[in-house]
Amino acid sequence: MTVISFQEHFDEKIDKDQTIEPKDWMPEDYRKTLIRQISQHAHSEIVGMLPEGNWISRAPTLRRKAVLLAKVQDEAGHGLYLYSAAETLGISRDEMYAQLHSGKAKYSSIFNYPTITWADMGAVGWLVDGAAIMNQVPLCRTSYGPYARAMVRVCKEESFHQRQGFEIMLNLSKGTEVQRKMAQDAFNRWWWPSLMMFGPPDAESPNTENSVRWRIKRFTNDELRQKFVDVTVEQAKILGLTVPDKDLKWNEERGHYDFGVIDWAEFKNVVKGNGPCNRQRLETRKKAWEEGQWVRDAAMAHAEKRKARKASAASTLAEANAA
Ligand code: FAQ
């Protein structure tokens, strides 16, 4: 019989595209990378509820209000699946929340931009959910089982979100001149931050090499960004909107669109906490957490009471059986 080390067994599973499960041995760096990525992803879903939540009470029709409410609720669900997946790696939910609320943990840069008009709901659904899907579909095959399985459901829901955003943009762009201008303005403001969502360029991405080797990431940041540009530019043509990039050009040789230089100084500044809404987002999250304390207390008290009731019923039954 050949004896192989834990490391070799892990490497073999990765090479064979088998999932790593919570009770499997894994290298410490793999575990840490997953906790980092999954918790940041969870925080992004939760903070990501805020820019759209801002429009629930102002949606233009009852149908739009119901759809937006459902979408924001879905994002909360995504956060919860992701926190659960991260918990299987040995970090508690309280710890993750504490990291978010103290400003230590990152969440996606995109949610630090304001949602100024109704067209922003269209642009967020179309571009932000569109970028999220591009990034997350490959994560359905990520090497860590609980993360991959969570992503399957998340992606199904995100694709509805993307379509509802596109539909808002379609209606506005085919509407009055004022509505068309509103759609173009939202597109102008959300285009570049959406490209930043994919993370820094590969040459400046410290985590990509290991994550690709461990098959956590199936594509690099630049590869996904390029796919997103190629798909979205065609969608913009259907909408009759202009991509706000004077350097955008189809490159016959590469079979891809070339696009302009991303303002990475802006990205770094937003990630550092200095974006237009960073402070507001964090304060809103902390307030919601503090004001929700009574709900958590009530749920715990209810759970304790049920446990005590069950224990007393079991002991009564045991006594009856013994008699
Ligand atoms: N914002 O070495 P890399 C959504 C950080 S969900 C802020 O390339 P990695 C749904 C990165 O963490 C959107 N920070 O890192 C929705 C790292 O910092 P660290 C979220 C960023 O992990 C829609 C450093 O820069 N999606 O939208 C960003 O290999 C609508 C160096 O970067 C996910 O989280 C950024 N954009 O690749 C909800 C998907 N980019 O930790 C509501 C899963 C990078 O070393 C409404 N995550 N950083 O201090 C991933 O795929 C990866 O984590 C990447 C970054 C691709 C985001």
Coordinates of C-alpha atoms and ligand atoms in Angstrom, one line a residue:
M1 CA 0.0 0.0 0.0
T2 CA 1.3 3.5 -0.9
V3 CA 1.1 5.9 2.0
I4 CA 0.6 9.5 0.8
S5 CA 0.7 12.7 2.9
F6 CA -2.2 14.9 3.6
Q7 CA -0.7 17.5 1.3
E8 CA -0.5 14.9 -1.5
H9 CA -4.0 13.8 -1.0
F10 CA -5.2 17.4 -1.1
D11 CA -3.2 18.1 -4.3
E12 CA -4.6 15.0 -5.9
K13 CA -8.2 16.0 -5.2
I14 CA -7.6 19.5 -6.6
D15 CA -5.9 18.0 -9.7
K16 CA -8.9 15.6 -10.2
D17 CA -11.3 18.5 -9.8
Q18 CA -12.9 16.9 -6.7
T19 CA -14.3 19.2 -4.1
I20 CA -12.6 19.8 -0.7
E21 CA -15.2 19.4 2.1
P22 CA -15.1 20.9 5.6
K23 CA -13.8 17.8 7.3
D24 CA -11.0 17.2 4.8
W25 CA -7.5 18.2 5.6
M26 CA -6.5 21.5 3.8
P27 CA -3.4 23.7 3.8
E28 CA -3.7 26.6 6.3
D29 CA -3.2 29.2 3.5
Y30 CA -6.0 27.6 1.4
R31 CA -8.4 27.9 4.5
K32 CA -7.3 31.5 5.1
T33 CA -7.8 32.5 1.5
L34 CA -11.3 31.0 1.4
I35 CA -12.3 32.7 4.7
R36 CA -11.0 36.0 3.2
Q37 CA -12.8 35.6 -0.1
I38 CA -16.1 34.1 1.1
S39 CA -16.5 36.5 4.0
Q40 CA -15.7 39.5 1.7
H41 CA -18.2 38.1 -0.7
A42 CA -20.8 37.7 2.1
H43 CA -20.2 41.3 3.3
S44 CA -20.6 42.6 -0.3
E45 CA -24.0 41.0 -0.6
I46 CA -25.2 42.5 2.7
V47 CA -23.7 46.0 2.1
G48 CA -24.9 45.6 -1.5
M49 CA -28.5 45.8 -0.2
L50 CA -28.1 49.4 0.8
P51 CA -27.8 51.3 -2.5
E52 CA -30.9 49.5 -3.8
G53 CA -32.8 49.5 -0.5
N54 CA -32.6 53.3 -0.9
W55 CA -35.1 53.1 -3.8
I56 CA -37.7 50.6 -2.5
S57 CA -39.9 53.4 -1.2
R58 CA -39.5 55.5 -4.3
A59 CA -39.9 52.9 -7.1
P60 CA -42.1 54.3 -9.8
T61 CA -44.8 51.6 -9.8
L62 CA -46.1 48.9 -7.5
R63 CA -44.7 46.2 -9.8
R64 CA -41.2 47.8 -9.7
K65 CA -41.4 48.1 -5.9
A66 CA -42.3 44.4 -5.5
V67 CA -39.5 43.3 -7.8
L68 CA -36.9 45.5 -6.1
L69 CA -38.0 44.4 -2.7
A70 CA -37.6 40.7 -3.8
K71 CA -34.2 41.4 -5.3
V72 CA -32.9 43.1 -2.1
Q73 CA -34.3 40.2 -0.1
D74 CA -32.4 37.8 -2.3
E75 CA -29.2 39.6 -1.7
A76 CA -29.7 39.1 2.1
G77 CA -30.2 35.4 1.4
H78 CA -27.0 35.3 -0.6
G79 CA -25.1 36.8 2.3
L80 CA -26.5 34.2 4.7
Y81 CA -25.6 31.2 2.5
L82 CA -22.1 32.7 2.2
Y83 CA -21.7 33.3 5.9
S84 CA -22.7 29.7 6.5
A85 CA -20.2 28.5 4.0
A86 CA -17.4 30.5 5.7
E87 CA -18.5 29.2 9.1
T88 CA -17.6 25.6 7.9
L89 CA -14.0 26.8 7.8
G90 CA -13.9 27.6 11.5
I91 CA -14.7 31.3 11.8
S92 CA -17.9 32.4 13.6
R93 CA -20.5 34.7 12.1
D94 CA -20.0 37.1 15.0
E95 CA -16.3 37.4 14.2
M96 CA -17.1 38.1 10.6
Y97 CA -19.6 40.8 11.5
A98 CA -17.2 42.3 13.9
Q99 CA -14.6 42.5 11.1
L100 CA -17.1 44.2 8.9
H101 CA -18.3 46.7 11.5
S102 CA -14.8 47.6 12.6
G103 CA -13.8 48.5 9.0
K104 CA -11.2 45.7 9.0
A105 CA -12.9 43.5 6.4
K106 CA -13.3 44.5 2.8
Y107 CA -16.5 44.4 0.7
S108 CA -16.9 45.2 -3.0
S109 CA -15.8 48.7 -4.0
I110 CA -18.9 49.0 -6.2
F111 CA -21.3 49.5 -3.2
N112 CA -19.6 52.7 -2.2
Y113 CA -21.1 54.6 -5.1
P114 CA -24.4 56.5 -4.7
T115 CA -27.7 55.6 -6.4
I116 CA -28.9 59.0 -7.5
T117 CA -31.8 58.3 -10.0
W118 CA -34.2 55.5 -10.8
A119 CA -32.0 54.7 -13.8
D120 CA -29.3 53.7 -11.3
M121 CA -31.6 50.7 -10.3
G122 CA -31.4 49.6 -14.0
A123 CA -27.6 50.2 -14.2
V124 CA -27.0 48.3 -11.0
G125 CA -29.0 45.3 -12.1
W126 CA -27.7 45.3 -15.6
L127 CA -24.0 46.1 -14.9
V128 CA -23.3 45.2 -11.2
D129 CA -25.3 42.0 -11.2
G130 CA -24.0 41.3 -14.7
A131 CA -20.4 41.6 -13.5
A132 CA -21.3 39.5 -10.4
I133 CA -22.7 36.7 -12.6
M134 CA -19.6 36.8 -14.8
N135 CA -17.4 36.3 -11.7
Q136 CA -19.7 33.9 -9.9
V137 CA -20.7 31.4 -12.6
P138 CA -17.1 29.9 -12.5
L139 CA -17.3 29.9 -8.7
C140 CA -20.0 27.2 -9.0
R141 CA -17.1 25.0 -9.8
T142 CA -14.7 26.4 -7.2
S143 CA -12.8 23.7 -5.3
Y144 CA -14.4 24.2 -1.9
G145 CA -17.7 22.3 -1.8
P146 CA -19.9 24.5 0.4
Y147 CA -18.9 27.7 -1.5
A148 CA -19.5 26.0 -4.9
R149 CA -22.9 24.7 -3.8
A150 CA -24.0 28.1 -2.4
M151 CA -23.0 29.7 -5.7
V152 CA -25.4 27.6 -7.8
R153 CA -28.4 29.1 -6.2
V154 CA -26.9 32.6 -6.0
C155 CA -26.2 32.5 -9.7
K156 CA -29.8 31.5 -10.6
E157 CA -31.1 34.5 -8.6
E158 CA -28.5 36.9 -10.0
S159 CA -29.5 36.1 -13.5
F160 CA -33.1 37.3 -12.7
H161 CA -31.6 40.4 -11.2
Q162 CA -29.5 41.1 -14.2
R163 CA -32.5 40.8 -16.5
Q164 CA -34.7 43.1 -14.4
G165 CA -32.0 45.7 -14.5
F166 CA -31.7 45.3 -18.3
E167 CA -35.5 45.7 -18.6
I168 CA -35.4 48.9 -16.6
M169 CA -32.7 50.2 -18.9
L170 CA -34.5 49.1 -22.0
N171 CA -37.7 50.9 -21.0
L172 CA -35.9 54.1 -20.1
S173 CA -33.7 54.0 -23.3
K174 CA -36.8 53.6 -25.5
G175 CA -38.8 56.2 -23.5
T176 CA -38.8 60.0 -23.6
E177 CA -35.7 62.0 -24.3
V178 CA -35.4 62.8 -20.5
Q179 CA -35.6 59.0 -19.7
R180 CA -33.0 58.1 -22.3
K181 CA -30.6 60.8 -20.9
M182 CA -31.2 59.4 -17.4
A183 CA -30.3 55.9 -18.6
Q184 CA -27.1 57.2 -20.4
D185 CA -26.1 59.2 -17.3
A186 CA -26.5 56.1 -15.0
F187 CA -24.5 54.1 -17.6
N188 CA -21.7 56.7 -17.6
R189 CA -21.4 56.6 -13.8
W190 CA -21.6 52.8 -13.3
W191 CA -19.5 51.6 -16.2
W192 CA -16.0 52.1 -14.9
P193 CA -16.7 51.1 -11.2
S194 CA -18.3 47.9 -12.7
L195 CA -15.0 47.1 -14.4
M196 CA -13.2 47.7 -11.1
M197 CA -15.4 45.0 -9.4
F198 CA -13.2 42.3 -11.0
G199 CA -10.3 43.4 -8.9
P200 CA -6.8 44.8 -9.7
P201 CA -5.0 43.9 -12.9
D202 CA -3.5 40.4 -12.8
A203 CA 0.0 41.8 -12.5
E204 CA -1.0 43.5 -9.3
S205 CA -3.2 40.8 -7.8
P206 CA -1.4 39.1 -5.0
N207 CA -3.9 36.4 -4.5
T208 CA -4.6 35.2 -8.0
E209 CA -1.7 32.9 -8.5
N210 CA -2.5 30.7 -5.5
S211 CA -6.2 30.9 -6.0
V212 CA -6.0 29.7 -9.6
R213 CA -3.6 26.9 -8.5
W214 CA -6.0 25.8 -5.8
R215 CA -8.9 26.1 -8.3
I216 CA -10.7 28.6 -6.0
K217 CA -10.6 31.0 -9.0
R218 CA -11.1 29.5 -12.4
F219 CA -10.2 32.7 -14.3
T220 CA -8.1 35.6 -13.5
N221 CA -9.4 39.1 -12.8
D222 CA -8.4 40.4 -16.3
E223 CA -9.9 37.4 -18.1
L224 CA -13.3 37.9 -16.4
R225 CA -13.1 41.7 -17.0
Q226 CA -12.5 41.1 -20.7
K227 CA -15.4 38.6 -21.0
F228 CA -17.7 41.2 -19.2
V229 CA -16.7 44.0 -21.6
D230 CA -17.2 41.8 -24.7
V231 CA -20.7 40.7 -23.6
T232 CA -21.9 44.1 -22.2
V233 CA -20.8 46.2 -25.1
E234 CA -23.2 44.2 -27.3
Q235 CA -26.0 44.7 -24.8
A236 CA -25.4 48.4 -24.8
K237 CA -25.9 48.4 -28.6
I238 CA -29.3 46.8 -28.1
L239 CA -30.2 49.6 -25.6
G240 CA -28.9 52.2 -28.0
L241 CA -26.6 53.6 -25.3
T242 CA -23.0 54.8 -25.7
V243 CA -20.2 53.0 -23.8
P244 CA -18.5 55.9 -22.0
D245 CA -15.0 55.0 -23.3
K246 CA -13.5 56.7 -26.3
D247 CA -10.8 54.1 -26.6
L248 CA -13.3 51.2 -26.9
K249 CA -12.6 49.4 -30.2
W250 CA -13.2 45.9 -31.6
N251 CA -9.8 44.2 -32.1
E252 CA -10.1 41.7 -34.9
E253 CA -6.8 40.0 -34.2
R254 CA -7.6 39.3 -30.5
G255 CA -11.3 38.7 -31.1
H256 CA -12.0 41.0 -28.2
Y257 CA -12.8 44.6 -27.5
D258 CA -9.9 46.8 -26.5
F259 CA -10.9 49.3 -23.8
G260 CA -9.5 52.3 -22.1
V261 CA -7.3 52.6 -19.0
I262 CA -9.1 52.0 -15.7
D263 CA -8.5 54.6 -13.0
W264 CA -6.8 52.3 -10.5
A265 CA -6.0 55.3 -8.2
E266 CA -9.8 55.7 -7.8
F267 CA -10.2 52.0 -7.1
K268 CA -7.5 52.0 -4.4
N269 CA -9.0 55.1 -2.8
V270 CA -12.4 53.5 -2.6
V271 CA -11.1 50.2 -1.2
K272 CA -9.1 52.3 1.4
G273 CA -12.4 53.7 2.7
N274 CA -12.5 57.0 0.9
G275 CA -15.2 56.4 -1.8
P276 CA -18.3 58.6 -2.0
C277 CA -20.4 56.5 0.4
N278 CA -18.0 54.3 2.4
R279 CA -18.7 56.0 5.7
Q280 CA -22.4 56.1 5.2
R281 CA -22.6 52.4 4.3
L282 CA -20.7 51.3 7.3
E283 CA -22.7 53.5 9.7
T284 CA -26.0 52.2 8.3
R285 CA -24.8 48.6 8.7
K286 CA -23.7 49.2 12.3
K287 CA -26.9 50.9 13.2
A288 CA -28.9 48.0 11.7
W289 CA -26.8 45.6 13.7
E290 CA -27.3 47.5 17.0
E291 CA -31.0 48.1 16.4
G292 CA -31.5 44.4 15.6
Q293 CA -30.1 43.3 19.0
W294 CA -33.7 42.8 20.5
V295 CA -34.5 40.4 17.6
R296 CA -31.5 38.3 18.2
D297 CA -32.2 38.3 22.0
A298 CA -35.8 37.3 21.4
A299 CA -34.8 34.5 19.0
M300 CA -32.3 33.1 21.5
A301 CA -34.9 33.3 24.4
H302 CA -37.4 31.5 22.2
A303 CA -34.8 28.8 21.3
E304 CA -33.9 28.3 25.0
K305 CA -37.5 28.0 26.0
R306 CA -38.2 25.4 23.3
K307 CA -35.1 23.4 24.3
A308 CA -36.2 23.5 28.0
R309 CA -39.7 22.4 27.0
K310 CA -38.4 19.5 24.9
A311 CA -36.0 18.4 27.7
S312 CA -38.9 18.4 30.2
A313 CA -41.2 16.4 27.9
A314 CA -38.4 13.9 27.3
S315 CA -37.9 13.4 31.1
T316 CA -41.6 13.0 31.7
L317 CA -41.7 10.3 29.0
A318 CA -38.7 8.5 30.5
E319 CA -40.3 8.6 33.9
A320 CA -43.6 7.2 32.5
N321 CA -41.7 4.5 30.7
A322 CA -39.8 3.5 33.8
A323 CA -43.0 3.4 35.9
Ligands
FAQ1 N1 -13.5 45.7 -4.0 O1 -5.5 39.6 -5.2 P1 -6.8 40.2 -5.5 C1 -22.4 41.3 -5.9 C2 -9.2 43.4 -2.9 S1 -21.2 40.5 -5.1 C3 -12.9 45.7 -2.9 O2 -7.2 40.2 -7.0 P2 -8.8 38.1 -5.0 C4 -23.8 40.8 -5.8 C5 -9.0 41.9 -2.6 O3 -10.0 41.5 -1.6 C6 -19.7 41.4 -5.4 N2 -11.7 45.0 -2.7 O4 -7.9 39.4 -4.7 C7 -24.7 41.9 -5.7 C8 -7.6 41.9 -2.1 O5 -7.5 42.3 -0.7 P3 -7.0 41.4 0.5 C9 -18.6 40.7 -4.7 C10 -11.3 44.3 -3.8 O6 -9.6 37.8 -3.8 C11 -25.2 42.6 -6.8 C12 -6.9 42.9 -2.9 O7 -7.9 43.8 -3.4 N3 -18.2 39.5 -5.4 O8 -22.1 42.1 -6.6 C13 -11.9 44.3 -5.0 O9 -7.9 37.0 -5.6 C14 -26.0 43.7 -6.7 C15 -6.1 42.3 -4.0 O10 -7.0 41.6 -5.0 C16 -17.3 38.7 -4.8 O11 -16.8 38.9 -3.8 C17 -13.1 45.0 -5.1 N4 -13.8 45.1 -6.2 O12 -9.8 38.6 -6.2 C18 -25.2 42.3 -4.4 C19 -17.0 37.5 -5.7 N5 -11.2 43.5 -5.8 O13 -8.2 40.5 0.8 C20 -26.1 43.4 -4.3 C21 -16.0 36.6 -5.0 C22 -10.2 43.1 -5.2 O14 -5.9 40.6 0.0 C23 -26.5 44.1 -5.5 N6 -14.7 37.2 -4.9 N7 -10.2 43.6 -3.9 O15 -6.8 42.4 1.6 C24 -13.8 37.1 -5.9 O16 -14.0 36.5 -7.0 C25 -12.4 37.7 -5.6 O17 -12.3 37.9 -4.3 C26 -12.1 39.1 -6.4 C27 -10.7 39.6 -6.0 C28 -12.1 38.8 -7.9 C29 -13.2 40.1 -6.0

